[in-house]
Tab-separated table of C-alpha atoms in Angstrom:
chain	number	residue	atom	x	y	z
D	1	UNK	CA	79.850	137.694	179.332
D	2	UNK	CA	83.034	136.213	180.489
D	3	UNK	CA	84.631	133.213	178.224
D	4	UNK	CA	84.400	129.661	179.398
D	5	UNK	CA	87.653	127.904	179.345
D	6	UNK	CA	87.761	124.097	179.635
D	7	UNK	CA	91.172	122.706	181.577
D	8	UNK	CA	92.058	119.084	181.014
D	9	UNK	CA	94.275	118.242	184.336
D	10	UNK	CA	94.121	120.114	187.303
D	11	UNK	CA	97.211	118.997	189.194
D	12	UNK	CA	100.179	121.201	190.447
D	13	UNK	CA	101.739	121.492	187.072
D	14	UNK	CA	98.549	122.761	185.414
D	15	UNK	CA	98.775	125.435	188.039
D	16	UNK	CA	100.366	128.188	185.796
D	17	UNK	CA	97.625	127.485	183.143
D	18	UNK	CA	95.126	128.323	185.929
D	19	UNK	CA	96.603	131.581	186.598
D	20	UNK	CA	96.712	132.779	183.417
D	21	UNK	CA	92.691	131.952	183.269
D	22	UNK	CA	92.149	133.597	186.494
D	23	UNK	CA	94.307	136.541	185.264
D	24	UNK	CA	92.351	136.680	181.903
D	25	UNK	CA	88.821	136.622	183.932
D	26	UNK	CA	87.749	133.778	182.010
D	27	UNK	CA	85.809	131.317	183.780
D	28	UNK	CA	87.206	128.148	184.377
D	29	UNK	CA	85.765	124.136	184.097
D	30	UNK	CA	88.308	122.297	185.554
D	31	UNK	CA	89.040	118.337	184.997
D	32	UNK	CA	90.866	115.610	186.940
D	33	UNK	CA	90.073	112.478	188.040
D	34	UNK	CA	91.386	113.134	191.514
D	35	UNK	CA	88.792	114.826	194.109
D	36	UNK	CA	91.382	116.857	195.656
D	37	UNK	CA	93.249	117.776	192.875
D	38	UNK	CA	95.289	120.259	193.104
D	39	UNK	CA	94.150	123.326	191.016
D	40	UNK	CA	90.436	122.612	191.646
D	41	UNK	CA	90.233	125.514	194.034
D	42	UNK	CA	91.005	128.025	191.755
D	43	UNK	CA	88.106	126.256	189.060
D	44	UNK	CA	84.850	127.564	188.905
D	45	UNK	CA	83.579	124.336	187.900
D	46	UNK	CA	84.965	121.208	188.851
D	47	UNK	CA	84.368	117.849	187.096
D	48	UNK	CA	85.553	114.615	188.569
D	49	UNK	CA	86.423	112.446	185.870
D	50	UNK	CA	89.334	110.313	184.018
D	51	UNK	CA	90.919	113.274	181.356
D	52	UNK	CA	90.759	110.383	178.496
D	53	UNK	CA	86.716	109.770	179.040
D	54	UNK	CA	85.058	112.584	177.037
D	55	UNK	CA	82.151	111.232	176.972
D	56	UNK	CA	81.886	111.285	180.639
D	57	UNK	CA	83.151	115.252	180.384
D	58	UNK	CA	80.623	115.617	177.463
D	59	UNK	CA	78.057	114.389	179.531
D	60	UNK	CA	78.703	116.588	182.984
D	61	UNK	CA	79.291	119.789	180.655
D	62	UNK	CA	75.834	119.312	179.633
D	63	UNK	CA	74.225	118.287	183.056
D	64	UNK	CA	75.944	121.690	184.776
D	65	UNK	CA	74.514	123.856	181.484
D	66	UNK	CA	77.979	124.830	180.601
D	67	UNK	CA	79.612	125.745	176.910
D	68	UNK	CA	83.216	126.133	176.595
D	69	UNK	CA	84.553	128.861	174.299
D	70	UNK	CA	87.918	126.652	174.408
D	71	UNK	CA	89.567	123.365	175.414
D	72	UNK	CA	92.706	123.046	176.135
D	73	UNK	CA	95.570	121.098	178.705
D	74	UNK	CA	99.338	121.616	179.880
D	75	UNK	CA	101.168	118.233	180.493
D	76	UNK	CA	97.968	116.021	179.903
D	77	UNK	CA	98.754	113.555	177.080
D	78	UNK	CA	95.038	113.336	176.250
D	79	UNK	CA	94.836	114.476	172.273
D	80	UNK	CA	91.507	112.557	171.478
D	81	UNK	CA	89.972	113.931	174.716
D	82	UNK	CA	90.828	117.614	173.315
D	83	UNK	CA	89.826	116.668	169.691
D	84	UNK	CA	86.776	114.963	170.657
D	85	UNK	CA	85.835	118.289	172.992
D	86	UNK	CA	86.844	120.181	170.116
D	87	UNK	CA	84.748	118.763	167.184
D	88	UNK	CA	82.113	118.418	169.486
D	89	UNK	CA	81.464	122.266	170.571
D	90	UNK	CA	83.590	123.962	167.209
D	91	UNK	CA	86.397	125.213	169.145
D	92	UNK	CA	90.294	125.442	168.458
D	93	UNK	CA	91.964	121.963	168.831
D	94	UNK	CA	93.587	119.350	167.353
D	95	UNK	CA	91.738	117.078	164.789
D	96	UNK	CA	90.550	113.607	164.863
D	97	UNK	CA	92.993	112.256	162.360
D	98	UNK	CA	96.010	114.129	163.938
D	99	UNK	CA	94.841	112.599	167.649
D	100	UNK	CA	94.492	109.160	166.525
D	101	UNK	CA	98.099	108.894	165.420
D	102	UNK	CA	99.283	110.846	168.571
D	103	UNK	CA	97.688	108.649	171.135
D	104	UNK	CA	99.171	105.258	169.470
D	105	UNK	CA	102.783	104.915	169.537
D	106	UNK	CA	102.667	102.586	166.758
D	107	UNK	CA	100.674	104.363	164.701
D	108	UNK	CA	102.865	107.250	165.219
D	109	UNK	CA	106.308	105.504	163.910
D	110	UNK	CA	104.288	104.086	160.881
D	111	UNK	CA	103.298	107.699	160.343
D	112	UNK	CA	107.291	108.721	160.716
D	113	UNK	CA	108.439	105.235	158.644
D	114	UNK	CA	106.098	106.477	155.732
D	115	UNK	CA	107.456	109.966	155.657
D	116	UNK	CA	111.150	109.321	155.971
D	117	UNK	CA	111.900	110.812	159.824
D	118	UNK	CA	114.381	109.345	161.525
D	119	UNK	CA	112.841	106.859	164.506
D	120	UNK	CA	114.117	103.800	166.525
D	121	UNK	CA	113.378	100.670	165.072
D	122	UNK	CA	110.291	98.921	166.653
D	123	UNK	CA	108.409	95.854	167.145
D	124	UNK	CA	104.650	95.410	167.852
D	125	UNK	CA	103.762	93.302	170.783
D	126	UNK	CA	99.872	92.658	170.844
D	127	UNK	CA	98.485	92.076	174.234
D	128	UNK	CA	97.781	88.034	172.791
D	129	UNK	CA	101.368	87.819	171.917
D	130	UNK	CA	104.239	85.653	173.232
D	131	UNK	CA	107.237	87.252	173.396
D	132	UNK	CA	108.334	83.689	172.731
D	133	UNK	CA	107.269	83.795	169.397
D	134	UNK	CA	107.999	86.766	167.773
D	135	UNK	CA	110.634	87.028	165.485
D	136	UNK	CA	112.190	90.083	163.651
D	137	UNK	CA	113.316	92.175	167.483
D	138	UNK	CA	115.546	95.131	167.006
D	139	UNK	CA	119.062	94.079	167.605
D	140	UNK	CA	121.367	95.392	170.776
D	141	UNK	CA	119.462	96.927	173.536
D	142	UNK	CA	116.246	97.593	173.944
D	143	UNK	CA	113.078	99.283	175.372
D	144	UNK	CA	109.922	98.578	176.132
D	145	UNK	CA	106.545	100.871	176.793
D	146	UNK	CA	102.712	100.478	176.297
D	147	UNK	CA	101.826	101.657	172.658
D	148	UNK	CA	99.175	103.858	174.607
D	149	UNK	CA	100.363	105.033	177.763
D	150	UNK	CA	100.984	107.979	180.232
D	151	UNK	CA	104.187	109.505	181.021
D	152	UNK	CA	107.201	106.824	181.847
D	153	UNK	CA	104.557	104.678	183.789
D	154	UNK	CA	105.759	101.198	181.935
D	155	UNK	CA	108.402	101.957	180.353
D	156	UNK	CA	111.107	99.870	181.055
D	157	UNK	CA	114.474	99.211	179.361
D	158	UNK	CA	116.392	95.806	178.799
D	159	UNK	CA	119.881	96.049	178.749
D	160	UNK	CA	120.689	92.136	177.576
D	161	UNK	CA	118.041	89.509	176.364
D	162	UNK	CA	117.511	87.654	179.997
D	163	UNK	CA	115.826	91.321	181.131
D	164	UNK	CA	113.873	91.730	177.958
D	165	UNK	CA	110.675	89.230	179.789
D	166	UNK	CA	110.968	91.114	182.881
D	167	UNK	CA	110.337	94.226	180.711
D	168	UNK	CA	107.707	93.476	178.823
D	169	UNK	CA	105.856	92.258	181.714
D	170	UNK	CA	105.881	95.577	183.599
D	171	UNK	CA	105.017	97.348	180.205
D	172	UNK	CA	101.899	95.263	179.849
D	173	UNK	CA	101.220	95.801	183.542
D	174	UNK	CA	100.973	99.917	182.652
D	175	UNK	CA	99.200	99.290	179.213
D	176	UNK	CA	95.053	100.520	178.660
D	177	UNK	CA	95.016	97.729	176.413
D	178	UNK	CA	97.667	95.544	176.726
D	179	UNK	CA	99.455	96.603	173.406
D	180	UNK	CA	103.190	97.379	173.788
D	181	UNK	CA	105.834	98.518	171.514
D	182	UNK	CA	109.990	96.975	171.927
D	183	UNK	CA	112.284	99.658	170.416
D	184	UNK	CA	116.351	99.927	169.744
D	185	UNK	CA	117.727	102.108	173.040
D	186	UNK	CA	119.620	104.530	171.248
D	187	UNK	CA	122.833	105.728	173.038
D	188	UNK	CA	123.465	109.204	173.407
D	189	UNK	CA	121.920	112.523	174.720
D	190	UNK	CA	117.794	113.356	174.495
D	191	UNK	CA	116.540	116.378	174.554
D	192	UNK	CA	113.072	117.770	175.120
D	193	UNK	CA	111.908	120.151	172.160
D	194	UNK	CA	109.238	122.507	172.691
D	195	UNK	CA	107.653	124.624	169.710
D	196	UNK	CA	104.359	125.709	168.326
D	197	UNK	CA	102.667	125.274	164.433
D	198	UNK	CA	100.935	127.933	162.765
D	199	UNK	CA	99.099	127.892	160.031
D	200	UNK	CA	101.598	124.440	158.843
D	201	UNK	CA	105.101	126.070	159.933
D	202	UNK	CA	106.207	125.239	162.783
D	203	UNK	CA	108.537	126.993	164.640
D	204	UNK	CA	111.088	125.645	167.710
D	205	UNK	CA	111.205	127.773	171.049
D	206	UNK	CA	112.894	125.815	173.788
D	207	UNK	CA	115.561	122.337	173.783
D	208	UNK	CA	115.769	121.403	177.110
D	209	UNK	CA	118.796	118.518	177.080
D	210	UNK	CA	117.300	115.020	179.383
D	211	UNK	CA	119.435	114.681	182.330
D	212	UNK	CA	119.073	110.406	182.825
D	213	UNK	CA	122.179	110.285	184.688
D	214	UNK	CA	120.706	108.524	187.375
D	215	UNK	CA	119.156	105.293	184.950
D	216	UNK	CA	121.423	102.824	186.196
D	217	UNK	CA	120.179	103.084	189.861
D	218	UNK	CA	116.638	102.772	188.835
D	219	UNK	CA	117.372	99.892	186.033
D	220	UNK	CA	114.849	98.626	184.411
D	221	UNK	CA	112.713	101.462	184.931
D	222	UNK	CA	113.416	104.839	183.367
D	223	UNK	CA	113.321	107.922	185.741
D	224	UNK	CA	114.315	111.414	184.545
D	225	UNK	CA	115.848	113.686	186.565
D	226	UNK	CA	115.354	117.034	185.436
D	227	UNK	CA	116.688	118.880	181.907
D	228	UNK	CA	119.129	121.577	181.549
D	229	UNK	CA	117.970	124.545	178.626
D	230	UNK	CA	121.667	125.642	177.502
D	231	UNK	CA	121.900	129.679	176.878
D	232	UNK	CA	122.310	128.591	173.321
D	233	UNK	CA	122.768	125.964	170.678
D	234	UNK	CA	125.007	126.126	167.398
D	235	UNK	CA	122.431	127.634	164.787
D	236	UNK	CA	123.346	124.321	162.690
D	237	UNK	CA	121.994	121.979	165.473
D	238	UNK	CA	118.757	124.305	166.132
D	239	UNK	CA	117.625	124.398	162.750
D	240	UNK	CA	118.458	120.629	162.046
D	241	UNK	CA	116.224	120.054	165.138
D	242	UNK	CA	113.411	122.804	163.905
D	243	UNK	CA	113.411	120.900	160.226
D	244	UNK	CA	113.029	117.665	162.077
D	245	UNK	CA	110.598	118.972	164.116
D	246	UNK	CA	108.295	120.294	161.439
D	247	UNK	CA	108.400	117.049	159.529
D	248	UNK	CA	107.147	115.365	162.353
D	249	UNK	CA	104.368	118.155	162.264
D	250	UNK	CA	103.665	117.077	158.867
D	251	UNK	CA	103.684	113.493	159.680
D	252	UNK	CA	101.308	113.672	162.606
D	253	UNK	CA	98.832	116.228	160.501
D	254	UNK	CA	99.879	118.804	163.052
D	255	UNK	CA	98.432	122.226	161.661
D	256	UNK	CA	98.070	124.270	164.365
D	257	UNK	CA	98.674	124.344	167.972
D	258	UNK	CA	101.581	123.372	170.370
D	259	UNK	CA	103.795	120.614	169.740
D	260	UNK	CA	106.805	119.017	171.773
D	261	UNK	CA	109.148	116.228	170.990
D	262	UNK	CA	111.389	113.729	171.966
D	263	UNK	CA	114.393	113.389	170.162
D	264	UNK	CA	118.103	111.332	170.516
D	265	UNK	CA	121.140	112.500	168.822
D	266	UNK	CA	123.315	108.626	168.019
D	267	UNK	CA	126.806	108.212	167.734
D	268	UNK	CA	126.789	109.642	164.642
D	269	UNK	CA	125.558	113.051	165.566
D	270	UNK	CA	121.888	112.926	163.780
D	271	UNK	CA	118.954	113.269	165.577
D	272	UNK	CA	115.971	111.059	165.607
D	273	UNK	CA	112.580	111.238	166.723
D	274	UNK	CA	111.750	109.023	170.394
D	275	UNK	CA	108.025	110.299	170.127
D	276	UNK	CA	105.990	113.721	169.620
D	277	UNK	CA	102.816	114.891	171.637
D	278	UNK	CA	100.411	117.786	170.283
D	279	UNK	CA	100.850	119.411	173.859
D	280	UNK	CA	102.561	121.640	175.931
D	281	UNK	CA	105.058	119.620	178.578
D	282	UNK	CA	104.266	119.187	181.696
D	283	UNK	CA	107.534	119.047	184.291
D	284	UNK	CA	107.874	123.391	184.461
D	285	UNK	CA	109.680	123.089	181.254
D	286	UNK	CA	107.281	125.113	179.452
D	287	UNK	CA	105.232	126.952	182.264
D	288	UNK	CA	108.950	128.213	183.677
D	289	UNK	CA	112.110	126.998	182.285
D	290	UNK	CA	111.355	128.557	178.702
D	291	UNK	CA	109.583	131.315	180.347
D	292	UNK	CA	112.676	131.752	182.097
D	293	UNK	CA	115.156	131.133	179.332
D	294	UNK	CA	113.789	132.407	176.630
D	295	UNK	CA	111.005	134.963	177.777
D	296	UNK	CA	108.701	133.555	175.796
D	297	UNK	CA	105.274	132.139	177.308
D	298	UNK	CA	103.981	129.461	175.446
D	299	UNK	CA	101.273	128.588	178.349
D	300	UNK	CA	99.297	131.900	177.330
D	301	UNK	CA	100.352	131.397	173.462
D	302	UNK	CA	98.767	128.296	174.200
D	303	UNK	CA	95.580	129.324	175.944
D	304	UNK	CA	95.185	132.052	173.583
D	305	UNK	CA	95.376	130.189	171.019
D	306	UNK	CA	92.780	127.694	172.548
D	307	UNK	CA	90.187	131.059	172.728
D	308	UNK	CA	90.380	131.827	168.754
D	309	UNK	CA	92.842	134.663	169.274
D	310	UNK	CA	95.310	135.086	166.822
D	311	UNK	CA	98.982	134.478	167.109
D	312	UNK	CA	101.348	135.473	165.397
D	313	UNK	CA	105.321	134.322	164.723
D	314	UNK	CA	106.388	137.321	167.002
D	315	UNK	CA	104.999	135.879	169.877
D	316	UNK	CA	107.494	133.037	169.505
D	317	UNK	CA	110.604	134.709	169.300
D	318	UNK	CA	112.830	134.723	172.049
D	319	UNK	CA	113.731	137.629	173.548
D	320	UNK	CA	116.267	136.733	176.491
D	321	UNK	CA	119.019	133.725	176.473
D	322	UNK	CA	119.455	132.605	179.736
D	323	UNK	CA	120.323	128.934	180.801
D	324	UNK	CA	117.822	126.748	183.548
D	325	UNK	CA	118.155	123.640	184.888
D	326	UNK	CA	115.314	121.310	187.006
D	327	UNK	CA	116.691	118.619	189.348
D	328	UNK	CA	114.176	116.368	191.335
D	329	UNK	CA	115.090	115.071	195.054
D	330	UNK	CA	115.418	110.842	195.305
D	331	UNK	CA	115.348	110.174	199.041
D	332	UNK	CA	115.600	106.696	200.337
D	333	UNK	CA	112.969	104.311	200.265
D	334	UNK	CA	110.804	104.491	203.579
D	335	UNK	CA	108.714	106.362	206.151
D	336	UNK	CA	109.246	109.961	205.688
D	337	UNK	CA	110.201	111.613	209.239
D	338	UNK	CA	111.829	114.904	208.869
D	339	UNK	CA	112.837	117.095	206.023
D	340	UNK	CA	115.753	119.787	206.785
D	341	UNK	CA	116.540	122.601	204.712
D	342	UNK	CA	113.869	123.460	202.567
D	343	UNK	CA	112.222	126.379	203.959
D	344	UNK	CA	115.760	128.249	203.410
D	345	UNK	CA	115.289	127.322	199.297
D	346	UNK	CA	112.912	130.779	199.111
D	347	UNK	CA	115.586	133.013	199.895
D	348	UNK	CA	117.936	132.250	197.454
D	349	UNK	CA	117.517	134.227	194.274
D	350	UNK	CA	119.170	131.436	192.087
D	351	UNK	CA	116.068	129.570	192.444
D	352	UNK	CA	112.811	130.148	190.678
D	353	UNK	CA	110.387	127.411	191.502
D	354	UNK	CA	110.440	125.111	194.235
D	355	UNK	CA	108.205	121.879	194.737
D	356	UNK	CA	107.337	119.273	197.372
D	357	UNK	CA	104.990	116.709	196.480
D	358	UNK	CA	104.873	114.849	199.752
D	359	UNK	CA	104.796	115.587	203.432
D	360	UNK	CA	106.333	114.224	206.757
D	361	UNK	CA	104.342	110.715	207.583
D	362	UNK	CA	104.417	109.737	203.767
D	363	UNK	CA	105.510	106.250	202.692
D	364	UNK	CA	108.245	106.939	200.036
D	365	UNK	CA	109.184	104.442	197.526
D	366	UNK	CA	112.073	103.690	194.753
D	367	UNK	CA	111.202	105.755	191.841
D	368	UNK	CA	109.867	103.400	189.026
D	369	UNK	CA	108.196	106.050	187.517
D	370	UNK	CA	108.073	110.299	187.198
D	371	UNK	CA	105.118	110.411	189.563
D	372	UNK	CA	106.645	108.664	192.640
D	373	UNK	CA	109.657	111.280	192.507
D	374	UNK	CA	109.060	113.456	195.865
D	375	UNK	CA	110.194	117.542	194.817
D	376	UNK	CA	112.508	119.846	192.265
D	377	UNK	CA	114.163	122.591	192.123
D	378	UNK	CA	114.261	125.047	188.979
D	379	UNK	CA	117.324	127.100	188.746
D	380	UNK	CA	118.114	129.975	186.716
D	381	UNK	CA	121.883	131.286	185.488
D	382	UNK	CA	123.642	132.923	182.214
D	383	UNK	CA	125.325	129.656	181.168
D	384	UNK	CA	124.326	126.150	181.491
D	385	UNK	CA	126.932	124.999	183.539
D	386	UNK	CA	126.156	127.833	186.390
D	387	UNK	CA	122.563	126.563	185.480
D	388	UNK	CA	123.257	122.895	186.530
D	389	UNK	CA	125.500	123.386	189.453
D	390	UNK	CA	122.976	125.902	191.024
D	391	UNK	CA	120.204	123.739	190.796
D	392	UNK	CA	122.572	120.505	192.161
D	393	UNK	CA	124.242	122.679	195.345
D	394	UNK	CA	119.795	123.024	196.445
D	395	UNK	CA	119.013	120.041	196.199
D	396	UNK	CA	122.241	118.841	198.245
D	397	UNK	CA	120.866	121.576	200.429
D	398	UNK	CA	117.679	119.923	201.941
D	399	UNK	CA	117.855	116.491	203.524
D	400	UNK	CA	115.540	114.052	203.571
D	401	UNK	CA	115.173	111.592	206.838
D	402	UNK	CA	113.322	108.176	206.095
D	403	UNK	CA	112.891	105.078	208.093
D	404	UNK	CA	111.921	101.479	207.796
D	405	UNK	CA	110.174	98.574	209.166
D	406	UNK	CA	108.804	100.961	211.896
């Protein structure tokens, strides 16, 4: 009898975790709290439901007869829905303890203060809190996000004090419980880090470098745009991001499983630790930039994994070096009428993964946050630089027509 594999998220970017099932011939018992998410077609069980209720998931599982051999997500920040799933049924995932301090991001930096890892000063801002009376704020700039939220919805950054209201506010707005953290805005470069623990070592795969060059036209919000995986890094650098990467591991009670981080190198040149998930990313940067990069696929590692199969440190060693780079479209606020170019994006072999998330008719907005961003390109090259610039010269290549007021 064919294995039962529970996906958390069925959206585009869980689509290469769907494949993989299919591929396998396990059967799939799909989740999303959309109707018409994406993926659902390939599913042969759908449940419509929020990915953090899993007692609602619990509960149609049992109504449809259904036992999952595994549980597991790609992108989906939603550790106490896969620990919960997991105690519940036995199966491979992370553990209570470990998900409670991955879902706060309080919790987590008291878990990184007690252990000595490197982190961003913070302040706790209870939903009953004025700002007005809190004392003890991290000096210089600052940033603000809910202590349990999802993706960059609500964060928000404050640049000098008279912003630091405005910033709060649209935190709280994104928070499940009103809770926010403020945090020191380190300057300098972030970088996405991408690795999997086994057995209590961890071990780094991909570092895809942040590409925020466009934060000052979307001020106060915080909108990526894209990441660039370099052909290599200095072995100094990758193990001093591996060792800090582990510790977190530690930290967080991280034993087995994927794990991703986000870290900021200061002024100095040392890295420290944004935040860490117990997840694959989301964005194609580990479905097919480190696919692409380093021919290594930690989706199926993942969902492997997930099914009780073992893995082994081979399967994480790279076996190409090749740079990528993702860049995202930002068209101009308004009525979308025409896109030009696009269809010509699937002949160029430069270009490994193309995606539109809207269509002609759509209502397009300033990007506040990573969902309201409208397409990317991924782009594949030898060196980082060729890497960046191909991805940049398609994205110049499709236009984007927009009206407003009509």
């Amino acid at each position: 009898m064919a294995k039962q594999v529970l996906i958390i998220g069925a959206g585009k970017e869980q689509k290469r975790m769907f494949e993989l099932a299919q591929r396998l011939g396990l059967v799939i018992i799909a989740v999303d709290v959309n109707p018409s998410a994406a993926c659902f077609f390939m599913a042969h069980h759908s449940i419509v439901a929020s990915s953090r209720d899993p007692g609602r998931i619990l509960a149609q599982l049992a109504e449809l007869g259904l036992r999952p051999d595994a549980v597991t997500t790609l992108g989906s920040d939603v550790p106490l829905t896969l620990a919960g799933i997991a105690k519940f049924f036995g199966l491979t995932g992370p553990s209570m303890a470990s998900a409670d301090l991955l879902i706060d991001k309080y919790r987590m930096k008291e878990a990184f203060r007690r252990t000595g890892i490197p982190t961003p000063p913070q302040l706790l801002l209870r939903a009953a809190d004025n700002l007005n009376h809190v004392h003890g704020l991290p000096e210089g700039r600052l940033i603000s996000k809910p202590t349990v939220g999802r993706g960059s919805a609500g964060v928000a950054r404050a640049d000098n004090p008279d912003d630091l209201e405005a910033a709060v506010t649209l935190s709280r707005a994104a928070s499940e419980n009103g809770d926010i953290v403020i945090e020191s805005y380190v300057d300098g470069p972030q970088f996405s880090v991408e690795g999997f623990v086994l057995d209590g070592k961890t071990t780094l795969v991909g570092i895809s470098e942040r590409n925020y060059s466009r934060n000052d036209i979307s001020y106060p919000h915080v909108v990526e745009d894209g990441g660039t995986i370099a052909e290599n890094y200095s072995t100094a650098f990758f193990a001093k991001a591996e060792g800090l990467l582990s510790d977190c591991a530690d930290a967080l009670l991280i034993r087995n499983g994927p794990i991703k981080g986000d870290f900021v190198q200061d002024t100095s040149g040392d890295l420290q630790v944004i935040e860490i998930a117990g997840r694959l990313s989301g964005g194609w940067l580990a479905s097919h930039q480190i696919p692409a990069a380093r021919g290594v696929d930690l989706v199926e590692i993942n969902l492997r994994h997930a099914l009780g199969e073992q893995i082994t440190a081979k399967d994480l060693r790279p076996r190409v070096q090749k740079a990528t780079a993702i860049r995202y479209w930002f068209p101009s606020a308004g009525t979308l009428r025409q896109i030009t170019g696009y269809e010509n994006l699937k002949n160029r072999p430069d270009v490994i993964l193309t995606e539109l998330f809207v269509n002609v008719g759509d209502v397009l907005v300033s990007p506040r946050k990573h969902s309201d961003r409208v397409g990317c390109v991924i782009s594949v090259a030898p060196s980082k630089q060729e890497a960046i610039e191909r991805a940049e010269s398609a994205i110049r290549s499709v236009s984007f027509q927009t009206t407003v007021g009509e």
